[in-house]
């Protein structure tokens, strides 16, 4: 430790202190020298600046003296004679060369003096040379000093000629002073007459008095009497000073002030003198009767020039030199000090190495003993003393064999831990044995051998091994430990129990004895792969594994392999799990699942059979009760018609119950199919509100829907299922609400479970009776209501909410309920918000119309013929739009509505038939007249109610007749008169039909309707039956008296079914009676060409285009045959009924038929097979219609059977049947359309 103190006794900070001292001393001396130099340089610079200012002042004086000499030189002209001509003046002034030799002077001029009484004489003398001369400013004065000559005679100086110098006070004072004194005088600052508005400067004039030749001028009075005029020089002060300074202008900040006005600078355009300049001087100059103040300051350029000269040395360079010198001295001292320290450190290290070694041995956690070749202990650390139960001092000098017997023997027995380790046993001071791990290292020192022993206490490891063996023995799984050759090293008790061997029979035996012979080859492959990649893995998850019991039977097992290492030996641990009980449980679960599948199949078969068995008689009940309530023969009383209507409604309720039960069963079985499609949520809600608003009005409730701004207009979901959910919730709310309202609110918000998912929320809120919280879950269960009185009071089966919730879950969402008794209910439907992809928007070409009037669309690739048609159309008051391709025509139809369309079949891009099909599929253009003019003959069997076919060439007279007929139709073809009392429903109907292309006139009362009908003709009337004051039928009678309703389509809407008497009154018109609960699509169907004719209450004058045609009706149910036959009879068809497939084939082979109706639910799948045989084996060319049992949604999801042309839903509805027959009559067979 003393050496270490000596090592640090030097002063390592000395080089740093010396370096800093030198830097501070040299730096201070350099700074002081630089300061002295700066003071001397500043004095020299100030002196230089004073000399420069003096030079500026003297230059200014000399320049003004030179200008005075110029004036005195010109005054010599007048010494010999007063009569100096203009030529003499010009000759003398030109010789002066003012611009070259006297820069800064603006002009020199001669002014003649005259008193008022002599002015005319002076003017006459001046004008003798023929000059046009005038005096300004005008006015009478006692004295005049008029400018006669000026040089140079440029455009500026010409303005001075004729000016009276005595008319202005400043000039007059200087002139009078010069005349009276007889010396040149300067004026005060003034504006020269030569100045313009641009670059204006302050000016001064220097006057030299002229006296008459020979006149005495000694006294003041003599000079005043002899005064003849002046010579004066005009100066612009800024230009004058620039001329004085010359190239030095940028070196000085300069300004000039007149003593009479010290605050007004004379040098216009020059910046004020900066107070921050390094040098600043002010001089007072008195010249020619004026006192000026000259203010001069240095500029940065001038100061930069001064700084470049006059300095003996640079401060930065001097300081750098001082710094380098200080660092050089300090570096030398530092290197010297470091060399001394290194030499001391090496000596100390040599001295401390032995002490460090002793400390290292002492601090080792392993018991370490150093002994001589005689076996005597020389050194022992504290760990060895603790292990052997003694102290380090007592161990020194003892024999090693006393504590570790046999440690230094040449042959040592015992298991080796590593290459240089072995297990042994040490003896403590008290004689107790301690298991240790011994490591021996020998080395030579001073020609003698020494031994270093490391002893590791194995007591804790032995205890851990014993604990591990106990855990392995207690494990419920079998443990098998084997080496890389596959020989068993260790097993536990569970292994003996699982395989039937005792432990001694398994040790050192191949593990293959526990594996069945059929799996040993696979085991060898697995062991080989495990040896190449030893990592933990499980076996038996993808295939069944078995172990072999001692008695030979197989035990199902799962095996987990893990690599282990014991010294240099690599072992494999196999954990074998007995899964016999689990296999038995799995067999029981499979058996139960099979039983459930069988039960579910029986349930599905039962529901299918029950559906068919219930629908079959219900089909006949609905058809026949519908015919009875229509009372087409008018042979039933009103009471009987009402009873038939009750039967029909009850049948419909039963049909809805069957559909609900089937939907519920389909959802529970997981067979519900979802058809995702884009849908307009606003349109869907508007349709629901329009359909259910009459129900709300009947209960005295208000029904409103509201959509938040952030909700997308177009979504992707199953429209039919979403409509079913909302209809169930809204009807449920209307049913259980007596007063108040039902509100529908649509919003969207972030999902709680996923940050990047938005949920659509549709909340249906009512002010009804409310639901207790303990009943919230119960009402969503099938066939459950709050209590039995609910079904008695309000009706219902308790399926609506159950189906709604399960449908919402199928769509990926759910339904939440918030309600309390007496506070109403709020049902919230939550669905994942999927926004419909925005279709690519194609830019449409703006329509170019020709002419005025109703629009005519001409789709024709022949431009000449299109122009001819357009000219004829214009002569009849039509405007026209010409399109050369089919796509252009479709674009035009998408943008506007036309009175008629002229269409060619052969177009360059797409067929005209395709354009015709798209046009007729659009509700806006279904009633638009179409004239097909083509060179192609009309296809055989083709017909269209609103189209005519003309073959080219078309005569002019035929075109004229075409447009005459069109003019008569165009006036009222799309006019619609809407008579509705409810404002909201009237608005919805108006917007809906305007989107379809109708021009809607709306009325609220019958008086307004009469006035509107008297003023215009209408193609369609939509009349509310429940009008105030009179019913809708009375209004129709009044309108018919105004103008017959023969060609007008009429739709009568009512809240309740019409009586038989009112139905008979309605038959007088081309009318349809619709309930207000029915959707707007029923109105669209009624306005189509076959809509009115397909209604059960149509006019008696209905046309029957299929009259007399034969229909083959195939159905196994006689009741259905009877009911459907009655409906077909009303259409004027001859029905041939059969009940089996074989009978149907036989009758078809014998007779000729125009239509075949086949029930798909024939026994043994006979319906589809019969259709296939009729189409393929019997060559049937007439339309075949398949009849299916189910709901609208189910039938829409069902594929059309092979060979069938259409599908008809059972129970058969009269309107749908009529529309189907009309559609088949138009198509004229399965392949008749062009």
XYZ file of C-alpha atoms in Angstrom, residues 396-897:
502
model
C -2.398 -24.750 6.228
C 0.355 -27.361 6.832
C -2.103 -30.277 7.269
C -1.921 -33.363 5.056
C -4.474 -33.441 2.260
C -5.231 -37.122 2.758
C -6.775 -36.345 6.158
C -9.608 -34.392 4.539
C -9.741 -35.841 1.006
C -8.523 -39.428 1.124
C -7.104 -40.733 -2.152
C -7.197 -37.368 -3.895
C -3.570 -37.640 -5.089
C -3.597 -41.395 -5.829
C -2.581 -42.361 -9.340
C -5.626 -44.595 -9.778
C -8.915 -43.066 -8.729
C -12.184 -44.920 -8.763
C -15.608 -43.325 -8.936
C -17.940 -41.981 -11.631
C -16.425 -39.224 -13.756
C -18.438 -35.976 -14.009
C -16.406 -34.504 -16.854
C -13.068 -35.210 -18.458
C -11.166 -33.658 -15.504
C -13.783 -34.193 -12.788
C -14.907 -37.086 -10.636
C -17.168 -37.669 -7.705
C -15.515 -38.353 -4.343
C -16.119 -38.053 -0.642
C -14.446 -35.549 1.690
C -14.217 -35.705 5.460
C -15.070 -32.757 7.673
C -13.094 -31.801 10.786
C -15.558 -33.801 12.886
C -15.193 -36.847 10.620
C -18.604 -36.607 8.860
C -18.498 -37.430 5.110
C -19.460 -34.837 2.455
C -20.144 -35.808 -1.220
C -18.045 -33.614 -3.488
C -17.027 -33.198 -7.089
C -13.222 -33.134 -7.305
C -11.131 -31.419 -9.970
C -7.298 -31.749 -9.862
C -4.795 -29.556 -11.725
C -1.000 -29.969 -11.458
C 1.635 -27.387 -12.379
C 5.354 -26.819 -11.847
C 6.864 -23.974 -9.840
C 10.501 -23.593 -8.800
C 11.245 -27.066 -10.188
C 8.649 -28.624 -7.914
C 5.145 -29.918 -8.646
C 2.138 -28.306 -6.997
C -1.483 -29.469 -7.030
C -4.606 -27.310 -7.178
C -7.819 -29.017 -6.057
C -11.340 -27.635 -6.597
C -14.058 -29.215 -4.468
C -17.766 -28.674 -5.269
C -20.343 -29.514 -2.613
C -22.850 -32.058 -4.071
C -25.201 -32.208 -1.097
C -27.884 -29.942 -2.672
C -27.710 -31.743 -6.014
C -28.102 -35.104 -4.323
C -31.182 -33.803 -2.532
C -32.590 -32.454 -5.847
C -31.990 -35.784 -7.564
C -33.831 -37.555 -4.786
C -36.705 -35.062 -5.053
C -36.817 -35.551 -8.875
C -36.982 -39.318 -8.465
C -39.884 -38.923 -6.049
C -41.730 -36.651 -8.536
C -41.147 -39.095 -11.394
C -42.359 -41.977 -9.256
C -45.500 -40.053 -8.226
C -46.376 -38.948 -11.808
C -49.628 -40.356 -13.274
C -47.801 -40.747 -16.598
C -45.212 -43.345 -17.457
C -41.605 -42.046 -17.702
C -39.097 -43.969 -19.797
C -35.515 -42.685 -20.079
C -33.355 -44.359 -22.750
C -29.972 -43.654 -24.357
C -29.076 -43.023 -27.982
C -28.932 -46.778 -28.636
C -32.516 -47.180 -27.458
C -31.694 -48.974 -24.199
C -33.805 -48.138 -21.150
C -31.928 -46.286 -18.431
C -34.737 -45.408 -16.010
C -38.471 -46.025 -15.575
C -41.002 -45.048 -12.909
C -43.721 -46.924 -11.065
C -46.429 -45.914 -13.573
C -44.400 -47.570 -16.361
C -44.522 -50.868 -14.446
C -48.271 -50.582 -14.011
C -48.931 -49.561 -17.642
C -46.866 -52.267 -19.366
C -46.904 -55.044 -16.722
C -43.123 -55.372 -16.290
C -41.157 -54.797 -13.080
C -38.352 -52.254 -13.040
C -35.461 -54.680 -13.142
C -36.889 -56.448 -16.190
C -36.913 -53.131 -18.124
C -33.542 -51.570 -17.226
C -30.849 -51.929 -19.911
C -33.401 -53.523 -22.272
C -34.267 -52.159 -25.764
C -37.267 -49.859 -25.725
C -38.722 -51.815 -28.699
C -40.037 -54.388 -26.228
C -42.746 -51.827 -25.272
C -43.774 -51.174 -28.914
C -46.026 -53.437 -31.037
C -44.252 -55.273 -33.835
C -46.387 -53.509 -36.475
C -45.128 -50.106 -35.310
C -41.449 -50.845 -34.679
C -40.365 -49.806 -38.175
C -42.115 -46.460 -37.736
C -40.469 -46.117 -34.280
C -37.013 -46.550 -35.777
C -37.702 -43.804 -38.331
C -38.963 -41.450 -35.617
C -35.926 -42.173 -33.408
C -33.604 -41.509 -36.355
C -35.265 -38.148 -37.114
C -35.202 -37.246 -33.421
C -31.491 -38.007 -33.276
C -30.871 -35.654 -36.198
C -33.048 -32.897 -34.716
C -33.372 -33.383 -30.940
C -36.233 -31.133 -29.875
C -39.397 -31.645 -27.839
C -42.321 -33.084 -29.798
C -45.594 -34.931 -29.251
C -46.578 -38.131 -31.016
C -50.041 -39.532 -31.497
C -51.988 -36.332 -32.236
C -52.527 -37.131 -35.942
C -52.540 -40.923 -35.725
C -53.278 -43.569 -33.116
C -50.340 -44.957 -31.120
C -50.325 -48.142 -29.047
C -48.002 -49.649 -26.478
C -47.491 -53.416 -26.027
C -48.413 -54.868 -22.617
C -46.524 -57.803 -21.174
C -49.462 -60.086 -21.880
C -49.544 -58.909 -25.524
C -52.647 -56.687 -25.616
C -52.333 -53.142 -27.038
C -52.659 -50.012 -24.896
C -53.680 -46.676 -26.630
C -51.135 -44.037 -25.660
C -49.789 -40.596 -26.474
C -46.022 -40.037 -26.324
C -44.009 -36.882 -25.716
C -40.266 -36.922 -26.475
C -37.719 -34.526 -24.913
C -33.902 -34.502 -25.198
C -31.818 -34.696 -21.982
C -28.081 -34.492 -21.346
C -26.203 -36.128 -18.490
C -22.540 -35.190 -18.751
C -21.383 -36.292 -22.175
C -24.269 -38.699 -22.572
C -27.356 -37.733 -24.612
C -30.571 -39.293 -23.375
C -34.198 -39.258 -24.516
C -37.085 -38.825 -22.105
C -40.373 -40.353 -23.194
C -43.547 -39.364 -21.317
C -46.211 -41.993 -22.086
C -49.855 -41.092 -21.350
C -52.544 -43.761 -21.104
C -55.516 -42.496 -23.152
C -57.723 -45.553 -22.907
C -60.316 -43.696 -20.814
C -60.257 -40.727 -23.194
C -60.766 -42.990 -26.201
C -63.747 -44.518 -24.497
C -65.181 -41.037 -23.829
C -64.627 -40.053 -27.461
C -66.491 -43.170 -28.604
C -69.390 -42.201 -26.368
C -69.382 -38.641 -27.800
C -69.353 -39.973 -31.383
C -72.240 -42.247 -30.615
C -74.175 -39.329 -29.101
C -73.347 -37.107 -32.114
C -74.610 -39.808 -34.477
C -77.780 -40.038 -32.434
C -78.197 -36.241 -32.622
C -77.642 -36.304 -36.400
C -80.283 -38.977 -36.775
C -82.656 -36.980 -34.560
C -81.974 -33.815 -36.544
C -82.589 -35.647 -39.829
C -85.864 -36.983 -38.458
C -86.742 -33.439 -37.354
C -85.940 -32.007 -40.824
C -87.952 -34.751 -42.499
C -90.815 -34.115 -40.105
C -90.777 -30.371 -40.775
C -90.581 -30.939 -44.526
C -93.475 -33.398 -44.420
C -95.481 -31.170 -42.106
C -94.788 -28.181 -44.342
C -96.081 -30.048 -47.350
C -98.990 -31.606 -45.530
C -100.032 -28.241 -44.033
C -99.506 -26.174 -47.151
C -101.335 -28.586 -49.436
C -104.806 -28.153 -47.851
C -103.977 -24.518 -47.063
C -103.363 -23.941 -50.783
C -106.934 -24.941 -51.594
C -108.339 -22.923 -48.665
C -106.566 -19.722 -49.781
C -107.447 -20.074 -53.469
C -111.090 -20.896 -52.937
C -111.646 -18.320 -50.151
C -110.043 -15.676 -52.391
C -112.469 -16.565 -55.192
C -115.387 -16.426 -52.775
C -114.480 -13.021 -51.344
C -114.059 -11.590 -54.844
C -117.644 -12.726 -55.642
C -117.060 -12.522 -59.367
C -120.519 -13.920 -60.084
C -122.148 -11.465 -57.607
C -124.229 -14.290 -56.104
C -123.036 -13.950 -52.460
C -124.345 -11.646 -49.788
C -122.088 -9.029 -48.188
C -121.951 -11.104 -44.993
C -120.856 -14.176 -46.925
C -118.143 -12.141 -48.686
C -116.950 -10.852 -45.292
C -116.815 -14.400 -43.910
C -114.821 -15.518 -46.945
C -112.419 -12.626 -46.355
C -112.001 -13.721 -42.706
C -111.217 -17.264 -43.873
C -108.663 -15.923 -46.374
C -106.974 -13.717 -43.775
C -106.844 -16.563 -41.223
C -105.289 -18.784 -43.876
C -102.671 -16.167 -44.592
C -101.880 -15.915 -40.855
C -101.497 -19.698 -40.699
C -99.235 -19.610 -43.757
C -97.076 -16.942 -42.106
C -96.849 -19.081 -38.952
C -95.698 -22.066 -41.031
C -93.086 -19.910 -42.739
C -91.863 -18.597 -39.364
C -91.562 -22.117 -37.950
C -89.622 -23.273 -41.007
C -87.340 -20.231 -40.841
C -86.663 -20.896 -37.171
C -85.888 -24.546 -37.854
C -83.621 -23.634 -40.754
C -81.691 -21.136 -38.591
C -81.273 -23.613 -35.741
C -80.027 -26.264 -38.179
C -77.501 -23.809 -39.676
C -79.033 -24.098 -43.162
C -80.072 -20.480 -43.501
C -78.520 -19.095 -46.695
C -77.495 -15.425 -46.763
C -77.541 -13.529 -50.034
C -75.363 -10.439 -49.657
C -76.149 -7.712 -52.162
C -75.967 -3.909 -52.373
C -79.078 -2.231 -50.951
C -80.317 1.313 -50.431
C -81.081 1.610 -46.714
C -83.107 4.811 -47.156
C -85.263 3.202 -49.826
C -85.754 0.110 -47.660
C -86.909 2.189 -44.664
C -89.153 4.343 -46.853
C -90.800 1.200 -48.200
C -91.326 -0.217 -44.698
C -92.746 3.084 -43.420
C -95.064 3.371 -46.424
C -96.325 -0.198 -45.955
C -96.808 0.019 -42.183
C -97.988 3.629 -41.919
C -101.670 2.671 -42.439
C -101.366 0.215 -39.538
C -99.905 2.999 -37.403
C -102.595 5.450 -38.465
C -105.281 2.899 -37.666
C -103.924 2.718 -34.091
C -103.555 6.505 -33.844
C -99.747 6.363 -33.839
C -97.039 8.217 -35.762
C -94.323 6.223 -37.530
C -91.085 8.077 -38.356
C -87.651 7.060 -39.659
C -84.432 9.043 -39.359
C -80.924 8.294 -40.721
C -77.818 10.048 -39.391
C -75.625 11.913 -41.866
C -72.597 9.675 -41.381
C -74.414 6.460 -42.410
C -73.574 5.385 -46.010
C -76.542 5.346 -48.366
C -75.584 2.042 -50.022
C -74.786 -1.030 -47.885
C -74.087 -4.722 -48.472
C -76.382 -7.163 -46.677
C -79.239 -9.602 -47.253
C -82.109 -7.273 -48.141
C -84.858 -9.845 -47.585
C -83.566 -10.911 -44.164
C -82.913 -7.347 -43.012
C -86.411 -6.353 -44.129
C -87.818 -9.354 -42.248
C -85.987 -8.326 -39.053
C -87.159 -4.714 -39.211
C -90.740 -5.637 -40.167
C -90.967 -7.974 -37.157
C -89.624 -5.295 -34.793
C -91.795 -2.463 -36.184
C -95.032 -4.505 -36.283
C -94.285 -5.702 -32.760
C -93.832 -2.067 -31.620
C -97.064 -0.953 -33.343
C -98.947 -3.875 -31.829
C -97.937 -3.116 -28.238
C -98.217 0.696 -28.389
C -101.571 2.350 -27.704
C -100.559 6.017 -27.649
C -97.552 7.997 -28.875
C -95.204 7.043 -31.669
C -92.777 4.481 -33.076
C -89.413 5.912 -34.159
C -86.727 4.286 -36.317
C -83.246 5.756 -35.911
C -80.265 4.571 -37.991
C -76.694 5.404 -36.925
C -73.195 3.952 -37.028
C -70.449 3.763 -34.421
C -67.137 2.034 -33.707
C -67.388 -1.558 -32.569
C -66.275 -2.212 -28.980
C -64.497 -5.470 -29.845
C -62.523 -4.237 -32.878
C -61.178 -0.729 -33.362
C -61.212 -0.897 -37.169
C -64.813 -2.210 -37.484
C -67.931 -0.034 -37.691
C -71.353 -1.273 -36.661
C -74.681 -0.258 -38.187
C -77.270 0.444 -35.482
C -81.004 0.484 -36.269
C -82.982 1.446 -33.194
C -86.786 0.876 -33.102
C -88.220 2.839 -30.155
C -91.864 2.855 -29.048
C -93.912 4.396 -26.249
C -95.755 1.175 -25.463
C -96.344 -0.931 -22.370
C -92.659 -1.736 -21.791
C -91.010 -4.963 -20.639
C -89.648 -5.844 -17.228
C -85.906 -6.462 -17.064
C -86.313 -10.076 -15.888
C -88.349 -10.784 -19.045
C -85.805 -9.374 -21.551
C -84.267 -12.718 -22.438
C -87.495 -14.662 -22.301
C -89.233 -12.708 -25.062
C -86.448 -13.696 -27.494
C -87.230 -17.374 -26.967
C -89.453 -19.128 -29.467
C -93.177 -19.305 -28.618
C -92.614 -17.177 -25.501
C -94.507 -14.066 -24.421
C -94.578 -12.151 -21.141
C -97.782 -13.861 -19.994
C -100.776 -15.606 -21.465
C -102.888 -12.454 -21.541
C -100.586 -10.932 -24.154
C -101.515 -13.426 -26.841
C -105.180 -13.108 -25.974
C -105.107 -9.286 -26.066
C -102.655 -8.600 -28.900
C -102.348 -11.931 -30.707
C -99.176 -13.445 -32.079
C -97.207 -16.666 -31.593
C -94.034 -15.362 -29.964
C -91.833 -16.234 -32.955
C -91.161 -12.757 -34.379
C -88.514 -11.612 -31.899
C -86.843 -15.031 -31.792
C -86.496 -15.104 -35.580
C -85.348 -11.473 -35.663
C -82.552 -12.055 -33.127
C -81.334 -15.279 -34.784
C -81.399 -13.675 -38.228
C -79.366 -10.749 -36.861
C -76.829 -13.219 -35.454
C -76.652 -15.036 -38.804
C -75.871 -11.640 -40.416
C -72.975 -11.208 -37.952
C -74.696 -8.932 -35.435
C -77.326 -9.058 -32.721
C -80.262 -7.295 -31.051
C -80.162 -5.375 -27.747
C -83.218 -4.453 -25.693
C -83.652 -1.497 -23.351
C -87.059 -1.323 -21.687
C -88.933 -0.881 -18.439
C -92.647 -1.248 -17.636
C -94.594 1.863 -18.607
C -91.552 3.490 -20.301
C -91.695 1.928 -23.735
C -89.113 -0.278 -25.410
C -86.050 0.255 -27.565
C -84.817 -2.621 -29.761
C -81.378 -1.972 -31.323
C -80.223 -4.092 -34.259
C -76.442 -4.087 -34.586
C -74.867 -5.351 -37.821
C -71.356 -5.075 -39.277
C -71.281 -2.009 -41.545
C -70.238 -3.112 -45.025
C -70.310 -0.249 -47.495
C -71.216 -1.182 -51.065
C -68.401 -0.602 -53.519
C -68.991 2.556 -55.508
C -69.410 1.581 -59.159
C -67.022 3.102 -61.590
C -68.612 6.294 -62.841
C -68.413 6.673 -66.565
C -68.596 10.212 -67.861
C -71.726 10.625 -69.964
C -71.634 12.813 -73.022
C -74.024 15.781 -72.680
C -77.146 15.396 -74.781
C -77.355 17.632 -77.867
C -80.974 18.389 -78.676
C -82.236 19.655 -81.991
C -85.385 21.766 -81.972
C -87.971 22.424 -79.273
C -90.756 20.295 -77.787
C -91.070 16.742 -76.530
C -87.886 14.705 -76.701
C -87.392 12.012 -79.367
C -84.420 9.601 -79.127
C -83.110 8.372 -82.508
C -80.687 5.414 -82.263
C -79.537 5.002 -85.864
C -76.060 4.507 -87.356
C -77.137 5.914 -90.755
C -76.569 9.651 -90.235
C -78.526 10.680 -93.358
C -81.627 8.716 -92.423
C -81.360 9.954 -88.799
C -81.281 13.568 -90.070
C -84.401 12.958 -92.190
C -86.279 11.530 -89.194
C -85.123 14.455 -87.025
C -86.383 17.017 -89.597
C -89.815 15.336 -89.783
C -89.954 15.193 -85.961
C -89.078 18.885 -85.711
C -91.843 19.779 -88.169
C -94.319 18.076 -85.786
C -93.056 19.921 -82.693
C -90.546 17.380 -81.348
C -86.951 17.914 -80.389
C -84.546 15.078 -81.191
C -81.361 13.495 -79.839
C -79.382 11.428 -82.366
C -77.125 8.548 -81.206
C -74.971 6.601 -83.654
C -74.330 3.554 -81.414
C -76.306 1.431 -78.996
C -74.157 2.439 -76.021
C -74.775 6.120 -76.743
C -78.486 5.357 -76.791
C -78.299 3.607 -73.401
C -76.377 6.597 -71.992
C -79.078 8.954 -73.265
C -81.833 6.816 -71.704
C -79.951 6.920 -68.402
C -79.858 10.728 -68.465
C -83.339 11.715 -69.641
C -86.902 10.617 -70.337
